[in-house]
Coordinates of C-alpha atoms in Angstrom, one line a residue:
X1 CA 0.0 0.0 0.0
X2 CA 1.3 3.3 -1.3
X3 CA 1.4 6.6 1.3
X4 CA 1.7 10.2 0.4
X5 CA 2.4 12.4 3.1
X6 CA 2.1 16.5 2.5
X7 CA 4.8 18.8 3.8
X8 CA 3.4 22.1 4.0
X9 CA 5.4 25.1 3.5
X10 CA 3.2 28.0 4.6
X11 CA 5.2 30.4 4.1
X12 CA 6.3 30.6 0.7
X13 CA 2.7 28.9 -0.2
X14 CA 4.0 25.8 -1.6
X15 CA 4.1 21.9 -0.2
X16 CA 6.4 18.8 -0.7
X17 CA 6.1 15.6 -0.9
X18 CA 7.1 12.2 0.6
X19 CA 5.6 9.0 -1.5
X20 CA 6.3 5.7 -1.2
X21 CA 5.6 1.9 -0.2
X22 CA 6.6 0.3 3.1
X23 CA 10.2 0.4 3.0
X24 CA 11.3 3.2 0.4
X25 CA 10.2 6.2 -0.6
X26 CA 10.6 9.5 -2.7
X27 CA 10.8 12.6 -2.0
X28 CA 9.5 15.2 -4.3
X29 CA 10.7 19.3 -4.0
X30 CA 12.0 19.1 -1.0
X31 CA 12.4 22.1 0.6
X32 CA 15.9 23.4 2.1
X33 CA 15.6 22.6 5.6
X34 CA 15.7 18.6 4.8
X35 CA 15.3 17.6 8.5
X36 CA 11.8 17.6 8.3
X37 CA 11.7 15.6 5.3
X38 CA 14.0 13.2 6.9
X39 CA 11.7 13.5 10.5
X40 CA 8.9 12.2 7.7
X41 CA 11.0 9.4 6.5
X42 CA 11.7 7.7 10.2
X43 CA 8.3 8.4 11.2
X44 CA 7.2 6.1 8.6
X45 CA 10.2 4.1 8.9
X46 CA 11.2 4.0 5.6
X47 CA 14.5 4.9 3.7
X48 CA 14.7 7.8 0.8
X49 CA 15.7 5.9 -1.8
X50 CA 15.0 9.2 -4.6
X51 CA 14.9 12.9 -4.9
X52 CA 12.7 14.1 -7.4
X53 CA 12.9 17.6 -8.5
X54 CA 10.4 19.0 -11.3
X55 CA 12.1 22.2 -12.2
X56 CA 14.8 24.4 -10.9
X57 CA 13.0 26.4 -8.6
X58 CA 12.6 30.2 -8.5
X59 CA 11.2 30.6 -5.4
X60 CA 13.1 28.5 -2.8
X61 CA 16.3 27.4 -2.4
X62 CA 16.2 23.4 -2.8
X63 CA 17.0 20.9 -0.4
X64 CA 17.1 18.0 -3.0
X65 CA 21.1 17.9 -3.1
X66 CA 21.9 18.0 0.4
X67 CA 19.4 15.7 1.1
X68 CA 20.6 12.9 -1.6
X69 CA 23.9 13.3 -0.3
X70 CA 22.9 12.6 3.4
X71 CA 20.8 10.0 2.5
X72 CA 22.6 8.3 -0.4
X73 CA 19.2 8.8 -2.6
X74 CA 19.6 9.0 -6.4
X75 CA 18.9 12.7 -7.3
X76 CA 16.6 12.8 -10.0
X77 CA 16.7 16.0 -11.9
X78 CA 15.0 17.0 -15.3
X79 CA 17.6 15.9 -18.4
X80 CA 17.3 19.8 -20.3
X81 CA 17.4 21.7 -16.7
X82 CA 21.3 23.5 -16.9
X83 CA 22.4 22.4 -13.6
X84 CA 26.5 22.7 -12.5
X85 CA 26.3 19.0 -10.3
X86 CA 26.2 15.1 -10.8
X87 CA 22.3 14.0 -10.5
X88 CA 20.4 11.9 -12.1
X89 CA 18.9 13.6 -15.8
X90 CA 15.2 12.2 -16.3
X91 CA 13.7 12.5 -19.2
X92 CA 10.3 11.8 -20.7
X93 CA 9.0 9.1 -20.1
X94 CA 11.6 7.1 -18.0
X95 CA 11.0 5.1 -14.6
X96 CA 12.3 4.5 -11.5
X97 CA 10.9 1.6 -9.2
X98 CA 10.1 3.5 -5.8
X99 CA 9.2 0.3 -3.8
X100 CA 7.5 -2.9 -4.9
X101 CA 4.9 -2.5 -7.2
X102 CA 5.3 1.3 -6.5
X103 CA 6.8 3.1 -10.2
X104 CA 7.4 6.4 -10.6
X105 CA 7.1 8.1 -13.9
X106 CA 8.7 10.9 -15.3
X107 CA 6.6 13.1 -17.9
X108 CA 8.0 16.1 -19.4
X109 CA 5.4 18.8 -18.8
X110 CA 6.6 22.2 -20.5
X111 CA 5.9 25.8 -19.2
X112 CA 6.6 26.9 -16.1
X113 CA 9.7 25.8 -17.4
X114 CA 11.1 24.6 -20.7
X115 CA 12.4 21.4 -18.5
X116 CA 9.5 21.3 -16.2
X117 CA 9.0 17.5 -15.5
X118 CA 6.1 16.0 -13.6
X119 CA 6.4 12.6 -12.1
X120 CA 3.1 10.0 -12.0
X121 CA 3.6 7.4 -9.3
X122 CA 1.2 4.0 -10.6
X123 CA 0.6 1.0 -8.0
X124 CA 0.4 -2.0 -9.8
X125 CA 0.4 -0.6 -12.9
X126 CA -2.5 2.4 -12.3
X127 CA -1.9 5.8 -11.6
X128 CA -2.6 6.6 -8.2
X129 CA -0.8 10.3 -8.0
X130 CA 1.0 13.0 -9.8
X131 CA 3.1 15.4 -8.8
X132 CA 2.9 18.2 -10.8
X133 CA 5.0 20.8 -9.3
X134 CA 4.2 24.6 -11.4
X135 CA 2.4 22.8 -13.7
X136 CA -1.2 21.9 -13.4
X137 CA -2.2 23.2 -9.8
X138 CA -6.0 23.2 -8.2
X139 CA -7.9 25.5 -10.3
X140 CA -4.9 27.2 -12.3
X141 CA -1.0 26.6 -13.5
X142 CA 2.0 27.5 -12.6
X143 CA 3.4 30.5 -14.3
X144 CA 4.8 30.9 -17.5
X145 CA 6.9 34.5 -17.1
X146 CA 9.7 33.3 -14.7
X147 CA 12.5 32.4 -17.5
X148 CA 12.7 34.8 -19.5
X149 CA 9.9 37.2 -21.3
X150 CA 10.8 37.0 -24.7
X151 CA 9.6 33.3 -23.9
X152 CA 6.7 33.7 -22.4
X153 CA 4.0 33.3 -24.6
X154 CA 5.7 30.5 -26.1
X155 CA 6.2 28.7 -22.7
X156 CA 2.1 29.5 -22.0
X157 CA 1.2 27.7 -24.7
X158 CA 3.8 25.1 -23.3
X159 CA 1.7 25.3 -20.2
X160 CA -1.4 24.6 -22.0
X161 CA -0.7 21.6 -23.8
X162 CA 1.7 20.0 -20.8
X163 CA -1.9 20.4 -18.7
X164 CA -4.0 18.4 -21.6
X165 CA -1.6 16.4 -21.9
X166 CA -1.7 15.0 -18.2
X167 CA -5.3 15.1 -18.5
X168 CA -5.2 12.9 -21.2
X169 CA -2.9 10.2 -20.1
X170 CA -4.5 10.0 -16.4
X171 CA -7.2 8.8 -15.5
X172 CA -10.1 11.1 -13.6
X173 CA -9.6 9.6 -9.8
X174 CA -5.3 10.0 -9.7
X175 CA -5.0 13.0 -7.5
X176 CA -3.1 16.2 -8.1
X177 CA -0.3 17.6 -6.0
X178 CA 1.4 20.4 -6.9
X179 CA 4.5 22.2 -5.4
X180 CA 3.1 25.3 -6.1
X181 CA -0.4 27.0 -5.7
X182 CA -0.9 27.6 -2.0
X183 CA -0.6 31.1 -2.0
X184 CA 3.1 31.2 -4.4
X185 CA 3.7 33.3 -6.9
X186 CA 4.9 31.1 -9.1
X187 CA 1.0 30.7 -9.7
X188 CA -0.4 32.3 -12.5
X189 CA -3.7 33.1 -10.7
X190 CA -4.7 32.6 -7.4
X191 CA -7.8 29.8 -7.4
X192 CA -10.9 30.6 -6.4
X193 CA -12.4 28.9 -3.0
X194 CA -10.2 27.0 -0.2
X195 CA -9.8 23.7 -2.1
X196 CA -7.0 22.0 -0.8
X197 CA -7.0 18.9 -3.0
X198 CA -7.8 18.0 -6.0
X199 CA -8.4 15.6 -8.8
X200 CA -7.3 14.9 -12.5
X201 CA -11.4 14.9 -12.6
X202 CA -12.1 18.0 -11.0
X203 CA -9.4 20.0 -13.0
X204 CA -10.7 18.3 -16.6
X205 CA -14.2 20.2 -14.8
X206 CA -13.2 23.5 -13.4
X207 CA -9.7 24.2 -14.7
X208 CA -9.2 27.2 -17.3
X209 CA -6.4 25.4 -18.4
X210 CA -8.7 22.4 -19.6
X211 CA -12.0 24.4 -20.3
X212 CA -10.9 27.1 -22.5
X213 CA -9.0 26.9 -25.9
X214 CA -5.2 27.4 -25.7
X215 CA -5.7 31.2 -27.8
X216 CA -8.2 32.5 -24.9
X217 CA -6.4 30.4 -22.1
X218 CA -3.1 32.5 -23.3
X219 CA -4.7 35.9 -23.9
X220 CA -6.1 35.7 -19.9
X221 CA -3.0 34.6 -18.2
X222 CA -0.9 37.0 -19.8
X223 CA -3.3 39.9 -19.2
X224 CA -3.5 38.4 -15.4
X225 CA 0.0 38.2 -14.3
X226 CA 1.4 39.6 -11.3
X227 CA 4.4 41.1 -10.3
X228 CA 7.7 38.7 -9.9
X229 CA 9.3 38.8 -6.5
X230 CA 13.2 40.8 -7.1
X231 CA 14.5 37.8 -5.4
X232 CA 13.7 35.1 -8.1
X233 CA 16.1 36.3 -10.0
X234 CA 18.9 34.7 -7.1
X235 CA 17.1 31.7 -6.5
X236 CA 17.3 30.5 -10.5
X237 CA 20.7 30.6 -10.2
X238 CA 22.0 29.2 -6.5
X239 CA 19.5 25.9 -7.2
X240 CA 21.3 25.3 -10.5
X241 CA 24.6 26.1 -8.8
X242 CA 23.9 23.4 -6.1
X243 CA 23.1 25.3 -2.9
X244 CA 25.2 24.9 0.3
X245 CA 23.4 23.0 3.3
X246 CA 21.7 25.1 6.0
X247 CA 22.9 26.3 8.9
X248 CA 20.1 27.1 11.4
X249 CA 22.9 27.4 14.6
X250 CA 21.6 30.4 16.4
X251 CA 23.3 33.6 15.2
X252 CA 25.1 35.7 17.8
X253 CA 23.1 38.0 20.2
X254 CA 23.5 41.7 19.8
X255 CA 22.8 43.9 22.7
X256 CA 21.5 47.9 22.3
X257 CA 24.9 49.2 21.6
X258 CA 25.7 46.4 18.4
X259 CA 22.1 47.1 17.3
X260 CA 22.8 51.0 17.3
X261 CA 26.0 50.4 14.7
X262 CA 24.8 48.1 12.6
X263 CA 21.5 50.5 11.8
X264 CA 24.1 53.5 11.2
X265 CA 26.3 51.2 9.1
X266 CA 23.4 50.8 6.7
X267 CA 22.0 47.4 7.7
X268 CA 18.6 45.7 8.3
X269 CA 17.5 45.1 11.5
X270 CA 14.3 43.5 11.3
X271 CA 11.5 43.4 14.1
X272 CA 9.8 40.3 13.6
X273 CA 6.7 41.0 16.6
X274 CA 3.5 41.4 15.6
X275 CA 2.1 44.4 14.1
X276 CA 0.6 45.7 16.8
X277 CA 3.4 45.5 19.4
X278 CA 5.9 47.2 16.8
X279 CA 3.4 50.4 16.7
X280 CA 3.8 50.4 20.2
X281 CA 7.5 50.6 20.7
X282 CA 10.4 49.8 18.1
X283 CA 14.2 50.3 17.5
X284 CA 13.9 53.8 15.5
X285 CA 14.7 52.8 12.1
X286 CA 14.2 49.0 12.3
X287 CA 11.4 47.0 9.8
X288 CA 8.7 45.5 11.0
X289 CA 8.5 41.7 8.9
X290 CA 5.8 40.0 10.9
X291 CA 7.2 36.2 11.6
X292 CA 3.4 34.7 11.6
X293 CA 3.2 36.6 8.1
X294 CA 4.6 35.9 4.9
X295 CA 8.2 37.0 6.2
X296 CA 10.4 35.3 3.9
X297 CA 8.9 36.5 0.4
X298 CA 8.5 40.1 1.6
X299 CA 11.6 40.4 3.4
X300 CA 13.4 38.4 0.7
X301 CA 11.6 41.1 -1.9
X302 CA 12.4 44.0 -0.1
X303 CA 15.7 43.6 1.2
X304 CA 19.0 44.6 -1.0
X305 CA 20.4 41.3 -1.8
X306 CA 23.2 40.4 0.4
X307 CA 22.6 43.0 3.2
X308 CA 23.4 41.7 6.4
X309 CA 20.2 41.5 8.7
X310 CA 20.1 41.5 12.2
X311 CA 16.6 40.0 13.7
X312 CA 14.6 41.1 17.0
X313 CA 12.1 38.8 18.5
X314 CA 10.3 38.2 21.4
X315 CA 11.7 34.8 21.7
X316 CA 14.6 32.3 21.0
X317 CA 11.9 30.1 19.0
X318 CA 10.7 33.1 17.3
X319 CA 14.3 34.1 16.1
X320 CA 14.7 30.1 15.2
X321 CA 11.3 29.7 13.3
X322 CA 12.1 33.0 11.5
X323 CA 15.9 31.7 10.7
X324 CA 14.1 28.6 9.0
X325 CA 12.4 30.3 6.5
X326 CA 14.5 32.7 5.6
X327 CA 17.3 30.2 5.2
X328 CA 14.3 28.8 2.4
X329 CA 14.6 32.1 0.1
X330 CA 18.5 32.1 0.6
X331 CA 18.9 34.5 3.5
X332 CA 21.1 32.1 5.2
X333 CA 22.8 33.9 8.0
X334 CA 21.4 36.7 10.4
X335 CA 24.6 38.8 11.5
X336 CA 23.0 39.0 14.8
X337 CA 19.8 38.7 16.7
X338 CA 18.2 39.5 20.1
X339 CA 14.9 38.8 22.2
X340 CA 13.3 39.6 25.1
X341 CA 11.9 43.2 26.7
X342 CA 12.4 45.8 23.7
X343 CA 13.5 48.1 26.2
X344 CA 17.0 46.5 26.3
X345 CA 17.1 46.5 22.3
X346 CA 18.5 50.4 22.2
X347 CA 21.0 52.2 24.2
X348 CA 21.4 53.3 27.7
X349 CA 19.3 56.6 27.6
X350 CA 17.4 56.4 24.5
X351 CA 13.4 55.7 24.2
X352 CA 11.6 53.6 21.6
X353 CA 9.9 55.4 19.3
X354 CA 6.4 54.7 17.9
X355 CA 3.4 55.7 15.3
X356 CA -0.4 55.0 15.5
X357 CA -2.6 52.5 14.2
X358 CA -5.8 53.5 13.2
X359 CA -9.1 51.8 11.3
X360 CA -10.7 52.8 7.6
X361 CA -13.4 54.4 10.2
X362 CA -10.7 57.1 11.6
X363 CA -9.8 57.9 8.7
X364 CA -13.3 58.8 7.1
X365 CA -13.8 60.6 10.2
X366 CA -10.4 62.3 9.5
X367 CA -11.2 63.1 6.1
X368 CA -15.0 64.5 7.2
X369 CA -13.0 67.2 9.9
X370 CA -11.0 68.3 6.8
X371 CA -7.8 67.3 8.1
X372 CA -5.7 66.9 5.0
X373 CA -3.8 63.6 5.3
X374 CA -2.2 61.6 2.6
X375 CA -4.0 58.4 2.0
X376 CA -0.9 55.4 0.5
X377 CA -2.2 52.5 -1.1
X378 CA 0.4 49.7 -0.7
X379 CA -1.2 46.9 -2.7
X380 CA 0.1 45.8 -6.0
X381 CA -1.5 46.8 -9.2
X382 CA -4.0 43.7 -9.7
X383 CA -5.5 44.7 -6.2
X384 CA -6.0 48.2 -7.0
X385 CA -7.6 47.8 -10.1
X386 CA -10.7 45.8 -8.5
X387 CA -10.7 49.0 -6.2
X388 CA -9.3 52.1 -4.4
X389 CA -9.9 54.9 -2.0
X390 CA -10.5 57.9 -4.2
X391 CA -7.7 60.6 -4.4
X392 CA -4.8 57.6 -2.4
X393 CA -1.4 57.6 -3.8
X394 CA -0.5 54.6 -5.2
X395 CA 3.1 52.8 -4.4
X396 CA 3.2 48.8 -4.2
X397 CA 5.4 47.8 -1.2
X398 CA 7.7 46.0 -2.8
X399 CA 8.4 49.7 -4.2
X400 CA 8.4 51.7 -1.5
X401 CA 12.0 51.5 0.1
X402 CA 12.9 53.1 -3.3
X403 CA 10.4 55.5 -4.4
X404 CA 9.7 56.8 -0.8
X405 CA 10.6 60.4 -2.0
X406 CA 7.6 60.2 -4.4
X407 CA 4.9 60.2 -1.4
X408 CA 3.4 63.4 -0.7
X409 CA 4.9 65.6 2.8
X410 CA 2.4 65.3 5.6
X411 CA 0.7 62.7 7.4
X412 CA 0.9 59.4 5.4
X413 CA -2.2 57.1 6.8
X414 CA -0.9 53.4 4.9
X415 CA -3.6 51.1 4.3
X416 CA -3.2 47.7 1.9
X417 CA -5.3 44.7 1.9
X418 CA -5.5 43.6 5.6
X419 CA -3.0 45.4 7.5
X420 CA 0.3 42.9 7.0
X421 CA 1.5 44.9 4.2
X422 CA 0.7 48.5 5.8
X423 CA 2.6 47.5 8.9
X424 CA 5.7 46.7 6.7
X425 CA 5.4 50.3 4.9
X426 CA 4.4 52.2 7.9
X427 CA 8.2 50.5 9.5
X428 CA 9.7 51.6 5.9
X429 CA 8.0 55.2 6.2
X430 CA 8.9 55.8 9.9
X431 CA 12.4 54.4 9.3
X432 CA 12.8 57.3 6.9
X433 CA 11.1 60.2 9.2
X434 CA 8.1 60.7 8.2
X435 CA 5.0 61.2 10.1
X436 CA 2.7 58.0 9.5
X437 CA -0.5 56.3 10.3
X438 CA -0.8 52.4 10.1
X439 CA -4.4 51.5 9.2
X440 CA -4.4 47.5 10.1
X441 CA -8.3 46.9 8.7
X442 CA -9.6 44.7 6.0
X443 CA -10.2 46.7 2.7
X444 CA -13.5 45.8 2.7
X445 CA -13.9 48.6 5.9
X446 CA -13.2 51.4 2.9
X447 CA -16.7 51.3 2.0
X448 CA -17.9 50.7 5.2
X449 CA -17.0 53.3 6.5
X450 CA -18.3 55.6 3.7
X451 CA -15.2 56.4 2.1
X452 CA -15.4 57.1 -1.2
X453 CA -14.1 54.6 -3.8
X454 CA -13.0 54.5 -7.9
X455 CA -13.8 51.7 -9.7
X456 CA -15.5 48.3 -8.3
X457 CA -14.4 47.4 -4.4
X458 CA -13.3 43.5 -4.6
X459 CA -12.2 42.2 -1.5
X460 CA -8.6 40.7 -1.5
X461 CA -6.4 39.6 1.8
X462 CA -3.0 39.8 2.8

């Protein structure tokens, strides 16, 4: 009897995989910290016998080379992906034998990739599950704009026909498990609804890639995609490289005086408490990066590539949990790091400083005394086309650190989808004295609360 077990990666909104039978097993995108994939392994009891990757990743750093080497798996990588180590090139159509009666096959799926490989694992002959990494995902595909634009179109058409083309060959009850999809941007289109799992079935159904012909499937997705991450563009290149294994030792603790030199040397130091607590007191000129929010892709967006980072927490295990995922987008080394009262976190003599938070409500009442304030949208462009308060300025966060100079002088009340988002530009914005408002509310609250609104309000979250 075959077992798939899901390795969730909330984070970075993708999953992994561990498959096999009773005594080996795959392991499919696994994600750099390998010591959960391995925890997986012994909990079942069995021994990774394979690595399957189905496309250098953009994303995340892999974990697939380290963890062949610790485990003495064979490292199965796509033949056309340009890789600089030994593995294992697969190409379409080739086999592996997992466990008994457990076969894995490879089957070259185009698109998100030009190598992009998916791998069907059959049980006696009958496809049971395939793992489909940034190709067909639950109710969309992976992306087609990650490789290079002049190949775009061509690789969405790619995309199209790799998606058929699984559809075709399996049968309607083999389920679907992507890498991707979860919240990535390495999906072209976030699904509608909270389904989790999926079917070859209920894609052939619901899918856009499978409904629609391949001219009007291509003329959506390239009219619906989103921006790329800045950091993608180091990821590509350290997975083909072969990246280093992780070192999650904790990093050194700085005290007030350390934290004071590294901010007027030019580096990050990066509060990682929630939103709320930040407001209330902070290192002037430190970043609020939520850890229970998307921390890696925003931080890994925003910050210079390569600048040393020093992280403040109110915890060892927050400073730990936080060092995990970064080390997953390649930010593998926090110069320093401290916890506890925040009080201790600056200089003998010196206060915290703070800014307000404030709902869509204060600021219609605001807005109705006269008070002229500067509303900033934060959200990307896709979000503020479904919607906007009228008269906002309009700066995506992943913009912001350079195009600060472009928001109007005066009170700057920050809004974006749900508050994650504001409370990163709001850090960004006080960082840089000016005087600003954090408004942590739901979007939905805009018209609420009577504000007046361009175009049709649709209701995103961070």
């Amino acid at each position: 009897m075959f077992f798939v077990d899901t390795l969730e990666i909330e984070g970075l909104g993708n999953r992994s995989y561990l498959a096999g039978g009773p005594r080996a097993a795959v392991a499919v995108d696994p994600p750099r910290d390998i010591d959960q994939v391995m925890a997986a392994a012994a909990r079942r009891g069995v021994r990774i016998a394979f690595v399957a990757e189905t496309h250098v990743h953009n994303d995340y750093v892999t974990g697939g080379l380290e963890l062949a080497r610790v485990t003495g798996a064979r490292y199965l990588v796509p033949a056309g992906a340009h890789v600089s180590f030994a593995r294992t090139p697969v190409a379409d159509g080739e086999t592996v034998t997992v466990d008994e009666g457990l076969v894995l096959r490879a089957i070259a799926t185009p698109g998100h990739t030009p190598h992009h490989t998916s791998y069907v694992l059959a049980e006696d002959g009958h496809g049971v599950a395939a793992f489909t990494g940034g190709s067909l995902l639950i109710g969309t595909v992976g992306r087609p704009d990650l490789v290079e634009p002049r190949l775009t179109e061509q690789l969405a058409r790619a995309q199209h026909a790799s998606v058929h083309r699984l559809a075709d060959e399996l049968d309607d009850d083999v389920q679907v498990l992507p890498t991707h999809g979860f919240g990535s941007f390495c999906s072209s289109a976030q699904a509608e609804g909270d389904a989790t799992t999926t079917t070859i079935g209920k894609e052939r159904a619901a899918n856009d890639a499978l409904t629609l012909d391949v001219e009007t499937f291509v003329a959506q997705m390239l009219a619906g995609l989103d921006d790329v991450p800045a950091y993608y563009a180091y990821i590509g290149p350290a997975n083909a490289a072969g990246p280093a294994p992780v070192d999650l030792t904790p990093p050194r603790r700085a005290d007030g005086e350390e934290i004071a030199s590294r901010l007027a040397a030019g580096e990050w130091v990066v509060d990682l408490r929630s939103r709320t607590a930040f407001a209330a007191g902070h290192v002037a000129g430190s970043y609020n990066f939520e850890g229970e929010g998307k921390l890696a892709t925003y931080l890994a967006w925003l910050i210079p590539w390569g600048k040393p980072v020093t992280l403040l927490a109110e915890s060892p295990e927050q400073i730990a949990a936080a060092q995990r995922e970064l080390a997953r987008v390649g930010i593998d080394r926090p110069a320093a790091a401290t916890t506890g009262d925040p009080a201790l976190w600056v200089r003998p003599g010196e206060q915290l400083a703070s800014f307000p938070r404030a709902r869509f409500a204060d600021l219609a009442d605001v807005r109705e005394r006269g008070d002229d304030v500067v509303v900033l949208d934060v959200r990307r462009d896709s979000e503020r086309a479904g919607g906007f308060v009228t008269g906002s300025v309009h700066v995506p966060v992943h913009e912001l650190r350079g195009r600060i100079g472009e928001v109007p002088q005066g009170s700057v009340w920050v809004h974006c989808a749900g508050g994650m988002r504001a409370a990163i530009a709001a850090s960004l914005l006080d960082a840089a004295g000016r005087d600003v408002v954090a408004i942590d509310d739901a979007f939905v609250a805009a018209a609420e609360a009577g504000l007046p609104l361009t175009h049709t309000l649709t209701d995103h979250t961070d």
